[in-house]
Structure formats: structure tokens, C-alpha cells
């Protein structure tokens, strides 16, 4: 007899077509109804997500206590166990770990349970990087709804999902997670009969704004389905269902592609999300170094947890993908801005605590103190601003700067334009070619003297060529005409802005959009006479030229949209940084940045704790901080700080920058997407800024190069204040292999231990040693494996878990 596990739930989006107070209200009414029905019917109500349980705990404590009783009695099941159902494409691997860790902590503390089945019904696709994370966070199975069968073919709807590292979990695509009010029995019967499995699961309960079970539905199920002779129906839980199945078919890729507009829509949120990921993990590293070395008495655990919760809330699958109404965008921005502030305060507190050990400034010295957040020595170009001791109002003399390293030797540097626009010799910005010790402060000393003004002739050439590296900007098009390293051309006529016709739908749900997002490619033109915000600029102009880099900017236009592309052509490494400012003034368009790549090989992109193959047939891809052409030796790589969507065709990479779509314009049958008799609000109009770095790298260094670009050393002009001598311990860390990247360093929760999260983001096995204050541990990594190492009581131990 076929056995069907009935999983009663109520899908509640905290934010979507409504703001969070209405989401809280829907939660309270749904949970109250489910509790009342538990007195009359023998069923199990299943629900996940810390966020909504917190609403009940705060706003209806008696109801919360009753739910705790029902959980103990087995009539209410905590399913999923995550903080919420996040977007499952764009968060970093470490962010997913925090989603599970914070969820498990809460549910263990409040209900004494730790679910083993992960639940993400509603997100728009799922990275294969999740498999290893779920497995190493103590869960063994996964339920999801999207992508639909029409979007992603699976070997079976019940299957083994295999991760990049070889980890395996059971998984099932559930079909719809909700049912219509009063029609649940009929829907359950139809869905059960359609399933080919001897053991299946059917989700039911009114959802999409709460509701859950009704008395009628429960009564119908009890009368009609319990008496069925063909199928055995069981009120059940995800864990019980997975314990009864043993799938054999294997799927080893990401669950893509579904609603690919979500990779780009609402860039304002995506940009801040990427910023907070970087700032939070940087702040944790700095605070850990300060605490472990004795510079700080107390680790700022509470503040970092607040910032973490801000990050997790903003990762909700209708905020981060950009599919909510405007108040959802605003809520996400509030979460992320608050998290950024909390992380910044922790970072600065740790920085000043570490700086207290620095000697006071010498006569005439402006100390520039730089923290390297990486556990290895780096040589990097670091920018820093500072104020001269007094304003220089003279028209005859000007300040002249010298920079010395800690040994008193001259350092390479360049004076560049400061952020301020006071036409006064007072505020300064410099970029230093800095040699930085691992996880430490390194000090550079700036000295200023005043000399007679000299006439300086501005550079005119748009070409940099030192024999090793040749970069040329085309004066007629503003494009990167040549990018050549050691005689090999990697890019030709790159960084061209183009637009495609799009529609209002932020999800990009159309069948044609699964094949490509946008049609009718049109190139932006180099502005002959820049106007608007760029009025008074030349079409193309040199902005900086010195020992560190050549700066060039060009201005472009198309219809109502204007754009600026600024190049930093570094003279001491292989990199070219490209900043793009788009002033979006058009709707129903997607703007992309086109980069023809003169290399053959597989297209790969970073995902959560791994790298995956990307589509090359114009379908939209989702990747994190780098996309590269894979192969032997040095290959071209494009890094970015805040872009997730892209496509590739005809040997050209198109980075998806911004979509001029409408908030929450959801396709329904053949109906119009938006009304034509009134204005509807549009996303991402006005200024949107993006940062890229073009370079070459071998496969083993991609992860580190991307981390160095997105998690840069922190520099500040600090005049150390003498303090009483205090005992300072060492915190010396080294990791032998250059293939192993350290993605997180933090204090363990509730114990005096430091956690290191180490990643091998290559498909080769790697062995390495990690050494902390003389303690040594040898490690062997499989392909794409992430490991946790704990330093405690002077010893290093490896943990097979990610949640510590």
C-alpha cells in the first residue's frame, strides 16, 4: 500500500507584499489557530524559521508557552531549524552556516529540539554548495519546491543530492507547499495519486500569508482520507518521511535555473548585503586577534551577534532577491545599514585596542597604521586619507609628502584625489604599496614638508606598458582596447556598457527569460558632450598618474541613462580595477557590462564554499565574487564586490548590473503586469555603483585573490595614545598551502577557543599545516572541502562540524 506523509504547514513570508508588522500579525493569528485546532484534532502542525517564532515569543508569550507544550507532546513540530528561509543562491558559505547555527541555537534553547531536515520551499534555486554545509551542520536531508519540473530536470523527485566535495544528503522536490481553504482533502488525494513512489510526502495548509489548517480541512481529511483503502495517509513530519525513503538516483549540480531576474533585481540591497558579509567577517577577525592577543579584555560577542542577525534577516528570500514591494527593500536596507554600523564599531574598537601598543608619533610624523585581515603576508596597494596639521593657504608653496616603512626605508606611494572638494592644501589621500604582516598591524610613517610650487604636466597617454603588462584604453570608444600580460592578450575591447529590452517582472518568470534575460542588445555610446551629472567633463580623461597607477575615466550615454567607467591601471601588479557608475533613467531594461575574453576553457564562478561550472549559452548565471576561465596556467578572472548575475555567449561575459523593473510585478496568466492608468514604483533608478577587478591567476589562487579584493586591509591615520603597560600575548598564525583560504576567524561561542574556517576551493586534494603560536596541525583537504579548526588551551584540533 502506498504511504503518504501529510506535512501540515503555513507558509508565512515575514515581508513580501506587506511590511514586517503585518507579517507578525499573520504569524500570531496562524499560530493561535493551529494551537486551538490541536485541542480538537489529532494532527501535527509543522513550522520553521526563528524570525516568526520570535514574533510570538515577544508579542504573545502565553501562546508561545502553549506551543512549547505542544512541541513536547509531539503535536507541533519545529521543522527546518534555520533562522529563516534565505535566498539560496547569493549568500556566502559562511552566511549559510550562520543561518543554520543561529536557528539551531534558538530552537535548542527554546524548544529543546534540533531538526535534521533542512527546509527551503520558496527560494528561487539552490546552490550545490549547500550540500556540504547542511551535512556538516548536522542535517541529513533537504526539502525544496523550486526550480519547478519545467525549469530543472531531475533524475527523480526523490534523490541523493551530492555536493562539490562528495557529501550526500537525501532530497525531495515537494511540489506546492500550500492548499486552498476548504479543498485540502481533495488536493491531497490528487497529489498523492500522482506520485509514483511507495512512500511520498504531500504538503498542505493555507499559505502565502499564513492560515495553515482549518477545521473543515482537518475534518475532511479525517473522514475521507483516513478511510481510503488505496493509500495510507499519516500526519507526519519531514524527518519521519525521510526516514522511510532510500533514494538511489544522484544529482550533483546546483538546482537551477529559476526566476533568474532575482540575481540582479534590487541592487541597492544586494550591494549592502555583500558589504555586510565582508565587514562582519573582517570585524570578527580583528576582534579575535585583539582578544586572543590580550589587547581587548572582552570579545564583543553580543554586538557581533546583532550584526549577524541583521545579515540573516536581510537574506530573506523576498528581500535579497528583490521581489518585495518597496517597504521590503527599505526594511532590508535598514537591517543591513544597522549591521554595517555594528560591525564597523567592533572593527574600530579592535583596531584602537591593537593600536594602543604602537609607540607615540614622532616629531612631524603622520602614522598610517594598517591591519592585514589575512593569515599570510601580502603586498597590496592601500589607500588612506589624513589631515595636515594646519591648512596651507599659500599660493606659492605646497605640501610635499614622503612615506617611510617601519625600517625607515622609502615606500612607493602616490598622492591621489581626496574625497573632499575643498580647494585647499589640507586634506590628503595617498595610496601606498604596502608590505603587510599576517593578521597584524603594520605602520607606515608620512612626513610633510613645504616647497615652492611646481608646474606639473598632466599625462596624456592612455597606454601603460612596462614590458610585462600592457593596458590600453581606446580614446575613441573609452573601452579597454588591450589587456596583455607577458605577451598574451586576455581581453580585447572590454568593459562595454550594453542594454537589453526587459520587462517589469523582477523575478523574470517568463519561459523566454529562462533562456536569456533581455533581448535586442544595444551598446552605449561614448558621450561627445557629457551632460547631466557629468556636465563639464571631457568624453575621456586621465584622472591620476603616478608610481602606483594610471587613472582614466570615460562617460557614456544611452537614451535617459548615463554612466561613468573609471579605470585604475596598476603599475606594480597585473590588476586593473574598474568602477562603474550607472545613473539609471530607463525602465524595462537591463544594463550589462560586456567583457570579451580571449581564452578557451570552462567558465566557472564562485558559489557558497565552492566553484561551479556556469552556462555558456546565454542563460543567466549566478556567481559570487569571481568568474574565470578555467584551465592550466594563468587565466583571466573578473572579480566583483556586489554583482551576482551574468550571462556568457560568443566568448563574451556580460555582467548584469541593474534592471529597471517594477516592485513586485508578478505575472498572473495573460494579465497585464502593471496598471497603465497610474504610476507604479520602479527599482534602482538613479545612481548605482559597481566595482570590478580584472586580473590573471592560476586556479589555486582564485579564492584568495577575490578575498583580497573584497576584504581589503584596513588603514587609518592614528596618533597612538600611551597607555599603561599590559600583558600582550602573541597570536601568530600561518597556513602553509597557498591553495587554502581562511574564510572566517572568530571566538567560539561560550568557550575560550578560536575557530578557523578553512576552504580548499579547488578540485584537487591539498595537504597543509596550520600553526598558531607554535601549535601545529596537519590537515588533508578533499576537493572543495571546508574544515573547522579549533585552537583551545594551546592546542589545535580539527572538528568535523561547522557549527561550533
Short mmCIF file of C-alpha atoms in Angstrom, two decimals, residues 34 193 202 233 264 295 338 353 365 431 452 511 519 559 569 627 724:
data_model
loop_
_atom_site.label_atom_id
_atom_site.label_comp_id
_atom_site.label_asym_id
_atom_site.label_seq_id
_atom_site.Cartn_x
_atom_site.Cartn_y
_atom_site.Cartn_z
CA UNK A 34 -3.09 25.99 14.86
CA UNK A 193 -2.29 9.61 -6.55
CA UNK A 202 2.27 15.93 0.49
CA UNK A 233 -2.25 8.71 4.99
CA UNK A 264 20.09 41.25 -10.27
CA UNK A 295 44.66 43.78 23.58
CA UNK A 338 22.39 48.69 11.10
CA UNK A 353 42.89 48.31 21.07
CA UNK A 365 55.13 62.07 11.76
CA UNK A 431 47.86 55.04 -1.97
CA UNK A 452 57.79 76.07 -3.83
CA UNK A 511 9.80 30.97 -20.24
CA UNK A 519 16.76 40.87 -25.87
CA UNK A 559 18.54 57.30 -24.03
CA UNK A 569 45.69 50.58 -14.25
CA UNK A 627 34.07 34.47 -12.65
CA UNK A 724 49.62 51.63 30.95
#
